[in-house]
Short mmCIF file of C-alpha atoms and ligand atoms in Angstrom, two decimals:
data_model
loop_
_atom_site.label_atom_id
_atom_site.label_comp_id
_atom_site.label_asym_id
_atom_site.label_seq_id
_atom_site.Cartn_x
_atom_site.Cartn_y
_atom_site.Cartn_z
CA MET A 369 0.00 0.00 0.00
CA VAL A 370 1.19 3.49 -0.78
CA GLY A 371 2.15 5.49 2.31
CA VAL A 372 0.58 8.87 2.94
CA GLN A 373 2.51 11.83 4.36
CA GLN A 374 1.03 13.30 7.49
CA SER A 375 -0.02 16.61 5.99
CA VAL A 376 -1.20 16.02 2.46
CA ILE A 377 -1.55 19.25 0.51
CA ASN A 378 -4.89 19.86 -1.16
CA LEU A 379 -4.21 21.50 -4.47
CA LYS A 380 -6.75 23.55 -6.38
CA MET A 381 -6.90 25.15 -9.79
CA TYR A 382 -7.04 28.93 -10.08
CA ILE A 383 -9.55 30.28 -12.57
CA ASN A 384 -10.74 33.88 -12.74
CA GLY A 385 -9.37 34.58 -9.27
CA GLU A 386 -11.15 31.61 -7.65
CA TRP A 387 -9.67 28.40 -6.23
CA ILE A 388 -11.63 25.51 -7.64
CA ASN A 389 -11.76 21.73 -7.81
CA ALA A 390 -12.13 19.87 -11.06
CA ASP A 391 -15.48 20.09 -12.75
CA ASN A 392 -15.96 16.31 -12.29
CA ARG A 393 -14.51 16.39 -8.71
CA GLU A 394 -11.90 13.81 -9.74
CA THR A 395 -8.44 13.95 -8.21
CA ARG A 396 -4.94 12.65 -8.73
CA ALA A 397 -2.44 11.63 -6.06
CA ILE A 398 0.93 13.42 -6.26
CA LYS A 399 3.80 11.33 -4.90
CA ASN A 400 7.19 11.99 -3.39
CA PRO A 401 9.57 10.20 -5.80
CA ALA A 402 12.02 9.49 -2.97
CA ASN A 403 9.61 7.14 -1.17
CA GLY A 404 6.35 6.90 -3.14
CA GLU A 405 4.34 8.58 -0.38
CA ILE A 406 1.40 10.76 -1.33
CA ILE A 407 2.25 14.41 -0.66
CA ALA A 408 -0.65 16.15 -2.38
CA ILE A 409 -4.00 15.61 -4.00
CA ALA A 410 -4.50 17.52 -7.24
CA PRO A 411 -7.72 18.17 -9.13
CA GLU A 412 -7.92 16.20 -12.34
CA GLY A 413 -9.05 19.02 -14.58
CA THR A 414 -11.43 18.53 -17.49
CA THR A 415 -11.83 20.15 -20.91
CA ARG A 416 -14.61 22.20 -19.34
CA ASP A 417 -12.20 23.56 -16.72
CA ALA A 418 -9.71 24.45 -19.45
CA HIS A 419 -12.50 26.15 -21.38
CA GLU A 420 -13.49 28.25 -18.33
CA ALA A 421 -9.87 29.27 -17.83
CA VAL A 422 -9.55 30.38 -21.45
CA ASP A 423 -12.80 32.28 -21.15
CA ALA A 424 -11.54 34.11 -18.06
CA ALA A 425 -8.21 34.92 -19.69
CA ARG A 426 -9.94 36.19 -22.85
CA LYS A 427 -12.30 38.45 -20.90
CA ALA A 428 -9.43 39.80 -18.79
CA PHE A 429 -7.39 40.48 -21.90
CA GLU A 430 -10.18 42.27 -23.74
CA SER A 431 -11.01 44.36 -20.66
CA GLY A 432 -7.54 45.89 -20.67
CA VAL A 433 -7.26 45.34 -16.93
CA TRP A 434 -3.70 44.13 -17.51
CA SER A 435 -2.63 45.03 -21.06
CA GLY A 436 -4.01 48.52 -20.44
CA LEU A 437 -1.64 49.14 -17.53
CA SER A 438 1.59 50.99 -18.14
CA ALA A 439 4.72 48.88 -18.30
CA GLN A 440 5.78 50.48 -15.05
CA GLU A 441 2.58 49.37 -13.33
CA ARG A 442 2.91 45.80 -14.57
CA ALA A 443 6.55 45.78 -13.49
CA THR A 444 5.52 46.79 -9.96
CA TYR A 445 3.38 43.65 -9.70
CA LEU A 446 6.18 41.45 -11.05
CA PHE A 447 8.75 42.87 -8.63
CA GLN A 448 6.36 42.04 -5.80
CA VAL A 449 6.08 38.46 -7.05
CA ALA A 450 9.88 38.18 -7.02
CA ASP A 451 10.05 39.49 -3.46
CA LYS A 452 7.40 37.03 -2.30
CA ILE A 453 9.25 34.12 -3.93
CA ASP A 454 12.38 35.17 -2.03
CA GLU A 455 10.44 35.53 1.23
CA ASN A 456 9.05 32.01 0.81
CA ALA A 457 12.22 30.51 -0.66
CA LYS A 458 12.79 28.00 2.11
CA ALA A 459 9.27 26.57 1.94
CA LEU A 460 9.28 26.55 -1.88
CA THR A 461 12.65 24.77 -1.94
CA ARG A 462 11.37 22.09 0.41
CA LEU A 463 8.20 21.60 -1.65
CA GLU A 464 10.13 21.38 -4.91
CA THR A 465 12.34 18.67 -3.45
CA LEU A 466 9.33 16.83 -2.07
CA ASP A 467 7.51 16.92 -5.39
CA ASN A 468 10.29 16.53 -7.96
CA GLY A 469 12.88 14.69 -5.87
CA LYS A 470 15.82 16.96 -6.68
CA PRO A 471 18.39 17.64 -3.92
CA LEU A 472 17.70 20.68 -1.77
CA ARG A 473 20.82 22.38 -3.15
CA GLU A 474 19.45 22.17 -6.73
CA ALA A 475 15.95 23.19 -5.69
CA SER A 476 17.22 26.26 -3.84
CA TYR A 477 19.03 27.44 -7.00
CA ASP A 478 15.82 26.99 -9.00
CA ILE A 479 13.75 29.03 -6.56
CA ALA A 480 16.32 31.85 -6.42
CA ASP A 481 16.44 31.82 -10.25
CA ALA A 482 12.65 32.01 -10.45
CA ALA A 483 12.67 35.21 -8.39
CA ALA A 484 15.52 36.61 -10.49
CA CYS A 485 13.59 35.83 -13.69
CA PHE A 486 10.58 37.85 -12.51
CA ARG A 487 12.91 40.75 -11.66
CA TYR A 488 14.64 40.53 -15.01
CA TYR A 489 11.38 40.82 -16.98
CA ALA A 490 9.98 43.46 -14.63
CA GLY A 491 13.04 45.55 -15.45
CA LEU A 492 13.13 44.73 -19.15
CA ILE A 493 9.54 45.68 -19.90
CA THR A 494 10.16 49.29 -18.92
CA LYS A 495 13.09 49.66 -21.37
CA PRO A 496 12.78 51.12 -24.90
CA ASP A 497 11.63 48.51 -27.41
CA GLY A 498 10.31 50.15 -30.57
CA PHE A 499 11.75 51.54 -33.81
CA THR A 500 11.10 54.48 -36.09
CA TYR A 501 12.04 54.51 -39.78
CA HIS A 502 12.93 57.28 -42.21
CA VAL A 503 10.56 56.58 -45.07
CA ALA A 504 9.53 58.83 -47.97
CA ASP A 505 7.81 62.12 -47.07
CA PRO A 506 5.18 62.81 -45.90
CA MET A 507 5.09 59.50 -44.00
CA GLN A 508 6.56 58.53 -40.70
CA ALA A 509 6.80 54.83 -39.89
CA MET A 510 7.21 53.26 -36.50
CA VAL A 511 7.13 49.83 -34.99
CA VAL A 512 5.57 48.99 -31.64
CA ARG A 513 5.36 45.76 -29.72
CA GLU A 514 2.03 44.57 -28.33
CA PRO A 515 0.91 41.55 -26.32
CA VAL A 516 -0.11 38.49 -28.33
CA GLY A 517 -3.31 38.06 -26.29
CA VAL A 518 -4.25 34.88 -24.44
CA CYS A 519 -1.21 32.61 -24.03
CA GLY A 520 -1.44 28.90 -23.25
CA LEU A 521 1.63 27.86 -21.25
CA ILE A 522 2.40 24.15 -20.81
CA VAL A 523 5.42 22.92 -18.86
CA PRO A 524 7.12 19.64 -17.86
CA TRP A 525 8.17 18.26 -14.48
CA ASN A 526 11.94 18.60 -14.39
CA TYR A 527 12.11 22.20 -13.14
CA PRO A 528 8.51 22.60 -11.99
CA LEU A 529 8.64 26.20 -10.79
CA LEU A 530 11.51 27.50 -12.89
CA MET A 531 10.15 26.28 -16.25
CA SER A 532 6.80 27.83 -15.33
CA VAL A 533 8.39 31.17 -14.52
CA TRP A 534 10.46 31.22 -17.73
CA LYS A 535 7.09 31.48 -19.50
CA ILE A 536 4.84 33.24 -17.00
CA ALA A 537 7.19 36.16 -16.24
CA PRO A 538 7.74 37.32 -19.86
CA ALA A 539 4.14 36.57 -20.86
CA LEU A 540 2.76 38.76 -18.07
CA ALA A 541 5.43 41.42 -18.50
CA ALA A 542 4.36 41.81 -22.14
CA GLY A 543 0.73 42.37 -21.10
CA ASN A 544 -0.76 39.01 -22.03
CA THR A 545 -3.19 37.00 -19.98
CA ILE A 546 -2.38 33.35 -19.41
CA VAL A 547 -3.78 29.87 -19.06
CA PHE A 548 -1.07 27.79 -17.46
CA LYS A 549 -0.83 24.02 -17.08
CA PRO A 550 1.88 22.47 -14.89
CA SER A 551 2.95 18.86 -15.37
CA GLU A 552 0.43 16.46 -13.85
CA VAL A 553 3.34 14.97 -11.87
CA THR A 554 4.65 18.19 -10.25
CA PRO A 555 1.95 20.84 -9.73
CA VAL A 556 2.76 21.77 -6.10
CA THR A 557 5.04 24.83 -6.34
CA ALA A 558 3.00 26.20 -9.26
CA MET A 559 0.01 26.45 -6.94
CA LYS A 560 2.16 28.34 -4.44
CA LEU A 561 3.09 30.80 -7.19
CA PHE A 562 -0.58 31.39 -7.95
CA GLU A 563 -1.20 31.97 -4.24
CA ILE A 564 1.38 34.73 -4.51
CA PHE A 565 -0.48 36.19 -7.51
CA GLU A 566 -3.63 36.30 -5.40
CA GLU A 567 -1.79 37.81 -2.43
CA ILE A 568 -0.34 40.70 -4.42
CA GLY A 569 -3.73 41.40 -5.98
CA LEU A 570 -3.06 40.49 -9.59
CA PRO A 571 -6.34 41.35 -11.35
CA LYS A 572 -8.77 38.44 -11.71
CA GLY A 573 -8.55 36.41 -14.89
CA VAL A 574 -5.05 37.60 -15.79
CA ALA A 575 -3.32 34.42 -14.60
CA ASN A 576 -5.28 31.17 -14.64
CA MET A 577 -4.04 27.69 -13.79
CA VAL A 578 -5.56 24.37 -14.75
CA MET A 579 -4.28 20.94 -13.77
CA GLY A 580 -4.74 17.53 -15.29
CA ALA A 581 -3.67 15.29 -18.11
CA GLY A 582 -1.89 16.78 -21.09
CA PRO A 583 -3.93 14.96 -23.74
CA ILE A 584 -7.15 16.29 -22.15
CA VAL A 585 -6.60 19.65 -20.47
CA GLY A 586 -3.44 20.54 -22.45
CA GLU A 587 -5.02 19.65 -25.75
CA GLU A 588 -8.10 21.76 -25.01
CA ILE A 589 -5.84 24.78 -24.48
CA VAL A 590 -3.89 24.04 -27.65
CA THR A 591 -6.95 23.68 -29.86
CA HIS A 592 -9.10 26.42 -28.30
CA PRO A 593 -9.80 29.19 -30.85
CA GLU A 594 -9.63 31.89 -28.17
CA VAL A 595 -6.02 31.06 -27.34
CA ASP A 596 -3.64 33.13 -29.47
CA MET A 597 -0.38 31.42 -28.68
CA ILE A 598 1.08 28.25 -27.17
CA SER A 599 4.39 28.19 -25.39
CA PHE A 600 5.34 24.61 -24.61
CA THR A 601 8.29 22.89 -22.97
CA GLY A 602 8.36 19.12 -23.07
CA GLY A 603 9.28 16.14 -25.18
CA THR A 604 9.87 16.39 -28.93
CA LYS A 605 7.13 13.86 -29.72
CA THR A 606 4.56 15.86 -27.74
CA GLY A 607 5.84 19.09 -29.33
CA LYS A 608 5.26 17.75 -32.83
CA HIS A 609 1.77 16.57 -31.95
CA LEU A 610 0.95 19.88 -30.35
CA MET A 611 2.14 21.84 -33.37
CA ARG A 612 -0.18 19.81 -35.59
CA GLN A 613 -3.05 20.42 -33.15
CA ALA A 614 -2.38 24.15 -33.10
CA ALA A 615 -2.34 24.38 -36.89
CA ASP A 616 -6.12 24.47 -37.30
CA THR A 617 -6.36 27.77 -35.48
CA LEU A 618 -2.97 28.91 -36.79
CA LYS A 619 -1.61 29.79 -33.38
CA LYS A 620 1.80 31.18 -32.76
CA VAL A 621 3.78 28.24 -31.34
CA SER A 622 6.95 28.34 -29.28
CA LEU A 623 8.55 24.98 -28.48
CA GLU A 624 11.38 24.06 -26.10
CA LEU A 625 11.94 20.36 -26.69
CA GLY A 626 14.36 17.55 -26.02
CA GLY A 627 18.07 17.11 -26.61
CA LYS A 628 20.95 14.66 -26.90
CA SER A 629 23.71 17.12 -26.41
CA PRO A 630 27.39 16.53 -27.19
CA ASN A 631 30.14 17.40 -24.75
CA ILE A 632 33.42 17.40 -26.72
CA ILE A 633 36.66 16.97 -24.79
CA PHE A 634 39.99 17.53 -26.53
CA ALA A 635 43.24 16.04 -25.24
CA ASP A 636 44.59 19.52 -24.50
CA ALA A 637 41.71 20.37 -22.12
CA ASP A 638 42.30 21.01 -18.45
CA PHE A 639 41.70 17.40 -17.40
CA GLU A 640 40.16 17.85 -13.95
CA THR A 641 37.91 20.68 -15.16
CA ALA A 642 36.69 18.61 -18.11
CA VAL A 643 35.91 15.55 -15.98
CA ASP A 644 34.22 17.68 -13.34
CA TYR A 645 31.93 19.50 -15.78
CA ALA A 646 31.21 16.29 -17.69
CA LEU A 647 29.90 14.76 -14.45
CA TYR A 648 27.87 17.86 -13.70
CA GLY A 649 26.63 17.99 -17.31
CA ILE A 650 24.99 14.57 -17.13
CA PHE A 651 24.30 13.73 -13.49
CA SER A 652 22.91 17.00 -12.12
CA GLY A 653 19.14 16.72 -11.99
CA ALA A 654 19.72 12.94 -12.30
CA GLY A 655 20.09 13.59 -16.02
CA GLN A 656 16.50 14.86 -16.28
CA VAL A 657 17.69 18.07 -17.85
CA CYS A 658 16.87 18.96 -21.45
CA SER A 659 20.38 20.32 -22.04
CA ALA A 660 22.16 17.38 -20.32
CA GLY A 661 25.54 16.49 -21.82
CA SER A 662 24.42 12.94 -22.50
CA ARG A 663 27.02 12.20 -25.21
CA ILE A 664 30.61 12.72 -24.13
CA LEU A 665 33.02 12.73 -27.07
CA VAL A 666 36.68 12.35 -26.07
CA GLU A 667 39.78 12.69 -28.25
CA GLU A 668 41.36 9.28 -28.85
CA SER A 669 44.63 9.92 -27.01
CA LEU A 670 42.79 10.94 -23.83
CA TYR A 671 39.98 8.41 -24.03
CA GLU A 672 41.17 5.61 -21.68
CA ARG A 673 42.36 8.02 -18.99
CA PHE A 674 39.16 10.05 -19.21
CA VAL A 675 36.83 7.05 -19.00
CA SER A 676 38.64 5.56 -16.04
CA HIS A 677 38.67 8.82 -14.05
CA PHE A 678 35.08 9.70 -15.01
CA VAL A 679 33.80 6.28 -13.94
CA GLU A 680 35.80 6.41 -10.70
CA ARG A 681 34.24 9.74 -9.78
CA ALA A 682 30.72 8.88 -10.99
CA ALA A 683 30.76 5.78 -8.79
CA LYS A 684 31.23 8.03 -5.75
CA ILE A 685 28.17 10.24 -6.39
CA LYS A 686 25.96 10.05 -3.34
CA VAL A 687 22.49 9.02 -4.48
CA GLY A 688 19.64 9.48 -2.02
CA PRO A 689 16.52 11.39 -1.05
CA GLY A 690 16.67 15.05 -2.03
CA ASP A 691 15.95 16.24 1.50
CA ASP A 692 19.10 14.58 2.86
CA PRO A 693 21.74 17.35 2.85
CA GLU A 694 24.39 14.75 1.92
CA THR A 695 22.57 13.76 -1.28
CA GLU A 696 24.22 14.72 -4.56
CA MET A 697 21.78 13.00 -6.93
CA GLY A 698 18.11 12.40 -6.23
CA PRO A 699 15.55 9.93 -7.59
CA LEU A 700 13.85 10.01 -10.98
CA VAL A 701 10.57 11.87 -10.98
CA SER A 702 8.15 8.93 -11.15
CA GLU A 703 7.96 5.19 -11.33
CA GLU A 704 6.83 5.41 -14.94
CA HIS A 705 9.82 7.53 -15.87
CA MET A 706 12.21 5.25 -13.98
CA LYS A 707 10.89 2.30 -15.98
CA LYS A 708 11.53 4.20 -19.20
CA VAL A 709 15.13 4.95 -18.19
CA LEU A 710 15.75 1.34 -17.10
CA SER A 711 14.33 0.11 -20.41
CA TYR A 712 16.86 2.27 -22.28
CA ILE A 713 19.65 0.67 -20.23
CA GLU A 714 18.39 -2.74 -21.39
CA ILE A 715 18.25 -1.46 -24.98
CA GLY A 716 21.89 -0.32 -24.68
CA LYS A 717 22.99 -3.75 -23.48
CA GLN A 718 21.05 -5.50 -26.25
CA GLU A 719 22.58 -3.17 -28.81
CA GLY A 720 26.00 -4.41 -27.71
CA ALA A 721 27.30 -1.40 -25.77
CA THR A 722 29.47 -2.07 -22.71
CA LEU A 723 28.31 -0.94 -19.28
CA ALA A 724 31.31 0.73 -17.65
CA LEU A 725 29.29 1.71 -14.57
CA GLY A 726 25.86 1.28 -13.04
CA GLY A 727 22.82 0.15 -14.97
CA HIS A 728 20.52 -0.71 -12.07
CA ARG A 729 17.76 0.59 -9.90
CA LEU A 730 19.02 1.24 -6.36
CA LEU A 731 17.13 -0.72 -3.71
CA GLU A 732 19.49 -0.76 -0.74
CA ASN A 733 19.70 1.60 2.26
CA GLY A 734 15.99 2.39 2.29
CA LEU A 735 15.88 3.50 -1.35
CA ASP A 736 13.61 0.66 -2.44
CA LYS A 737 10.39 2.68 -2.13
CA GLY A 738 11.74 5.48 -4.31
CA TYR A 739 12.71 5.66 -7.98
CA PHE A 740 16.50 5.69 -7.80
CA VAL A 741 18.76 4.68 -10.68
CA GLU A 742 22.54 4.63 -10.29
CA PRO A 743 24.82 6.79 -12.44
CA THR A 744 25.25 4.75 -15.59
CA VAL A 745 28.02 4.91 -18.17
CA PHE A 746 28.07 3.16 -21.54
CA VAL A 747 31.21 2.77 -23.67
CA ASP A 748 31.90 0.87 -26.93
CA VAL A 749 28.90 2.48 -28.55
CA GLU A 750 28.11 2.93 -32.24
CA GLN A 751 26.66 6.16 -33.58
CA ASN A 752 23.49 4.46 -34.84
CA MET A 753 22.58 2.90 -31.49
CA ARG A 754 19.35 4.11 -29.92
CA ILE A 755 21.19 5.00 -26.68
CA VAL A 756 23.33 7.40 -28.75
CA GLN A 757 20.51 8.85 -30.81
CA GLU A 758 17.54 9.07 -28.43
CA GLU A 759 16.93 11.21 -25.37
CA ILE A 760 16.94 9.01 -22.25
CA PHE A 761 16.38 11.85 -19.75
CA GLY A 762 18.06 10.01 -16.90
CA PRO A 763 21.51 9.46 -15.34
CA VAL A 764 22.78 7.58 -18.37
CA VAL A 765 25.69 8.75 -20.52
CA VAL A 766 27.55 7.36 -23.52
CA ILE A 767 31.27 8.06 -23.95
CA GLN A 768 32.58 7.99 -27.52
CA LYS A 769 35.99 8.45 -29.13
CA PHE A 770 37.01 10.81 -31.93
CA LYS A 771 40.20 11.18 -33.96
CA ASP A 772 40.22 14.84 -34.95
CA GLU A 773 38.21 18.06 -35.05
CA ALA A 774 36.30 17.06 -38.17
CA GLU A 775 35.16 13.75 -36.69
CA ALA A 776 34.19 15.42 -33.41
CA VAL A 777 31.93 17.86 -35.26
CA LYS A 778 30.44 15.13 -37.45
CA LEU A 779 29.54 12.90 -34.49
CA ALA A 780 28.33 15.84 -32.41
CA ASN A 781 25.86 16.96 -35.07
CA ASP A 782 24.68 13.49 -35.99
CA THR A 783 21.33 13.33 -34.15
CA VAL A 784 17.95 14.94 -34.85
CA TYR A 785 18.45 17.22 -31.85
CA GLY A 786 20.26 20.53 -31.55
CA LEU A 787 19.69 21.90 -28.10
CA ALA A 788 23.04 22.29 -26.33
CA GLY A 789 26.71 21.38 -26.55
CA ALA A 790 30.14 22.11 -25.11
CA VAL A 791 33.82 22.01 -26.01
CA PHE A 792 36.70 21.62 -23.57
CA SER A 793 40.13 22.69 -24.83
CA ASN A 794 42.93 25.01 -23.81
CA ASP A 795 43.28 26.10 -27.44
CA GLY A 796 40.84 29.01 -27.54
CA ALA A 797 40.77 29.29 -31.33
CA LYS A 798 40.06 25.59 -31.77
CA ALA A 799 37.35 25.63 -29.12
CA LEU A 800 35.56 28.53 -30.79
CA ARG A 801 36.06 27.04 -34.28
CA VAL A 802 34.41 23.81 -33.17
CA ILE A 803 31.60 25.39 -31.17
CA LYS A 804 30.65 27.49 -34.21
CA LYS A 805 30.15 24.28 -36.18
CA ILE A 806 27.88 22.70 -33.58
CA ARG A 807 24.25 22.97 -34.69
CA SER A 808 22.83 23.81 -31.26
CA GLY A 809 21.23 26.84 -29.66
CA ILE A 810 22.99 26.75 -26.27
CA THR A 811 26.73 26.16 -26.05
CA TRP A 812 29.59 26.46 -23.60
CA ILE A 813 33.38 26.50 -23.82
CA ASN A 814 35.21 24.95 -20.85
CA SER A 815 31.96 24.86 -18.91
CA TYR A 816 28.62 23.07 -18.89
CA HIS A 817 25.11 24.08 -17.85
CA PRO A 818 25.20 27.64 -16.53
CA THR A 819 22.03 29.40 -17.65
CA TYR A 820 21.33 33.11 -17.50
CA ASN A 821 18.08 35.03 -17.48
CA GLU A 822 19.75 37.49 -19.85
CA ALA A 823 20.68 34.94 -22.56
CA PRO A 824 18.37 33.15 -25.03
CA TRP A 825 17.55 29.48 -24.42
CA GLY A 826 16.32 27.13 -27.11
CA GLY A 827 17.23 24.69 -29.80
CA TYR A 828 18.04 24.07 -33.45
CA LYS A 829 16.62 21.16 -35.45
CA GLN A 830 14.12 19.01 -33.56
CA SER A 831 14.96 20.64 -30.24
CA GLY A 832 12.42 23.34 -30.81
CA ILE A 833 11.27 26.61 -32.26
CA GLY A 834 11.80 29.98 -30.62
CA ARG A 835 13.72 31.05 -27.55
CA SER A 836 13.08 31.54 -23.84
CA LEU A 837 14.83 34.11 -21.65
CA GLY A 838 16.57 37.34 -22.50
CA THR A 839 15.04 39.89 -24.83
CA PHE A 840 14.25 37.03 -27.23
CA GLY A 841 12.10 35.38 -24.55
CA LEU A 842 10.02 38.54 -24.21
CA GLU A 843 9.62 38.93 -27.97
CA GLU A 844 8.09 35.44 -28.14
CA PHE A 845 5.13 36.90 -26.24
CA GLN A 846 4.78 40.02 -28.36
CA GLU A 847 3.23 40.88 -31.69
CA ILE A 848 5.01 43.44 -33.84
CA LYS A 849 2.94 46.19 -35.37
CA GLN A 850 3.98 48.81 -37.89
CA ILE A 851 2.22 52.15 -37.66
CA ASN A 852 2.47 54.50 -40.64
CA ILE A 853 1.50 58.11 -40.01
CA ASN A 854 0.68 60.54 -42.78
CA LEU A 855 2.12 63.94 -41.84
CA GLN A 856 0.40 65.65 -44.79
CA VAL A 857 -3.30 64.89 -44.45
CA GLU A 858 -4.69 65.28 -47.99
CA PRO A 859 -6.13 62.92 -50.67
CA THR A 860 -3.63 60.71 -52.48
CA GLY A 861 -5.07 61.45 -55.95
CA TRP A 862 -4.26 57.93 -57.18
CA PHE A 863 -7.64 57.57 -58.97
CA SER A 864 -7.65 61.12 -60.26
CA HIS A 865 -10.05 60.31 -63.15
CA GLU A 866 -12.76 59.76 -60.53
CA LYS A 867 -12.55 63.38 -59.39
P1 NDP B 1949 5.87 15.80 -22.09
O1 NDP B 1949 6.06 16.26 -23.47
O2 NDP B 1949 5.30 14.45 -21.85
O3 NDP B 1949 4.94 16.80 -21.26
C1 NDP B 1949 5.18 18.18 -21.13
C2 NDP B 1949 3.88 18.87 -20.81
O4 NDP B 1949 2.99 18.73 -21.91
C3 NDP B 1949 3.13 18.30 -19.60
O5 NDP B 1949 2.47 19.34 -18.92
C4 NDP B 1949 2.15 17.36 -20.26
O6 NDP B 1949 1.03 17.05 -19.48
C5 NDP B 1949 1.76 18.17 -21.48
N1 NDP B 1949 1.17 17.36 -22.55
C6 NDP B 1949 1.34 16.03 -22.81
N2 NDP B 1949 0.60 15.67 -23.88
C7 NDP B 1949 -0.04 16.78 -24.32
C8 NDP B 1949 -0.95 17.06 -25.39
N3 NDP B 1949 -1.36 16.10 -26.23
N4 NDP B 1949 -1.40 18.31 -25.55
C9 NDP B 1949 -1.00 19.30 -24.71
N5 NDP B 1949 -0.16 19.10 -23.67
C10 NDP B 1949 0.32 17.86 -23.48
O7 NDP B 1949 7.29 15.96 -21.42
P2 NDP B 1949 7.73 15.56 -19.98
O8 NDP B 1949 6.81 16.16 -18.96
O9 NDP B 1949 7.94 14.10 -19.97
O10 NDP B 1949 9.11 16.36 -19.86
C11 NDP B 1949 10.30 15.88 -20.32
C12 NDP B 1949 10.65 16.49 -21.66
O11 NDP B 1949 10.73 17.90 -21.61
C13 NDP B 1949 12.01 16.03 -22.12
O12 NDP B 1949 11.94 15.51 -23.43
C14 NDP B 1949 12.86 17.30 -22.11
O13 NDP B 1949 13.89 17.31 -23.02
C15 NDP B 1949 11.88 18.37 -22.31
N6 NDP B 1949 12.37 19.60 -21.75
C16 NDP B 1949 12.88 20.58 -22.58
C17 NDP B 1949 13.41 21.75 -22.09
C18 NDP B 1949 13.96 22.81 -23.00
O14 NDP B 1949 14.20 23.91 -22.54
N7 NDP B 1949 14.17 22.53 -24.25
C19 NDP B 1949 13.44 22.00 -20.65
C20 NDP B 1949 12.87 20.95 -19.86
C21 NDP B 1949 12.36 19.79 -20.41
P3 NDP B 1949 1.07 15.81 -18.50
O15 NDP B 1949 1.64 16.35 -17.27
O16 NDP B 1949 -0.31 15.35 -18.34
O17 NDP B 1949 1.93 14.75 -19.11
#
């Protein structure tokens, strides 16, 4: 029988400023992935709930209660949200760890980043953002940015609060109203964020949250004619489906999808730095990170030394419950996801790859009730293997060999994805030369993973369309309008014979 935590949180959806249960009163149990205990009960939203949320967002948008405010006024609200996130950081961190499983250290970074993201967009929206053009007299042309309208925001479970904020902060800053859907697996901190919206007095209907299954509630948002735009983060397969669904109403679509990112290590790299970042690149977040460096490519002459040191260090990673301060890597988010990751490990073995480390679920030391998988390293892989080509989204890495720069680039680019990538080398020119040839949207030299609110985030190829964060992330939520003003108000005379 599944254990139940002493104080189970009762989650509710937030529609038009009201906290509500699902239309059909159905619920879903939210579990702690470290021990399978129920931590919260979430409403299992219906298409009707999604419809109500869209309706509320549409009415709020048309009323101008939000888009009609000055940028300065909207910014004031967003700064308050940031302050409240900081004030509640400890509680939010604990909840994120409880819900997603990530170690407290990782969760606390996410929460601090979420506050910083609200501040960034609160500041950005008050900065100049238009253009004027010198066109032929007597005209004056200018370009202004306007909100898109009602935005449907759909996020996954790996950074429950942070992924939500990457969308909600710029969408609101730009003057849109929103219908937001967290992952059905991790809705807890999102509800806390909406409590903050209520507390600071965000006008009713501006921010709405529905919960429930993607194919039901998510799909209703995606297909609803009153939704102007969809911003989605999730798997590539879902992204493709969603784009097809959005086509009928020709919505603007922004997609942050999966990856299988290469981490290229040349023999002249600083060895300890390269090994250290390679570990961080794949095992932080237990590998459930879209930009994870899940393919390590090592120059031939360094290969044996690298593999042996990497495996030695990976074997020492302390796996355990996220709320144990000693834990360095937490569980996978759900039993279902753990099964998917374990099945990929089996696929790798069947394909003929060699397991250099790990490959199993961890059951000892009280971990048997949670969804823990040990750090896993495959070597002797071929480029066409599924474990090299497909996103596993777990603590599983493949280490490959390359002869020279050209082969490194060829292997690095040889998947359908193009999200992230890194190069480690002490030859600055070579590192930059190679990184410029990598077909990915997010790259690092002699580093892996740092992400900045100021810099655009998103992928090439099948890793997505559009960008989050930075000025680009705001533009995703804006329409661009040209306004042409006639400074000489008189008839054009084009059809003069009609005079
Ligand atoms: P999914 O694609 O399964 O789900 C993402 C979200 O979409 C969830 O809220 C889900 O709802 C919803 N959804 C599912 N089906 C539909 C549908 N038919 N219509 C509308 N919405 C739907 O991804 P995961 O949650 O499994 O997240 C992992 C994936 O996210 C990985 O592939 C990862 O690479 C990617 N990701 C990408 C990032 C990036 O920046 N590029 C960042 C983080 C993750 P439900 O909860 O019910 O499943």
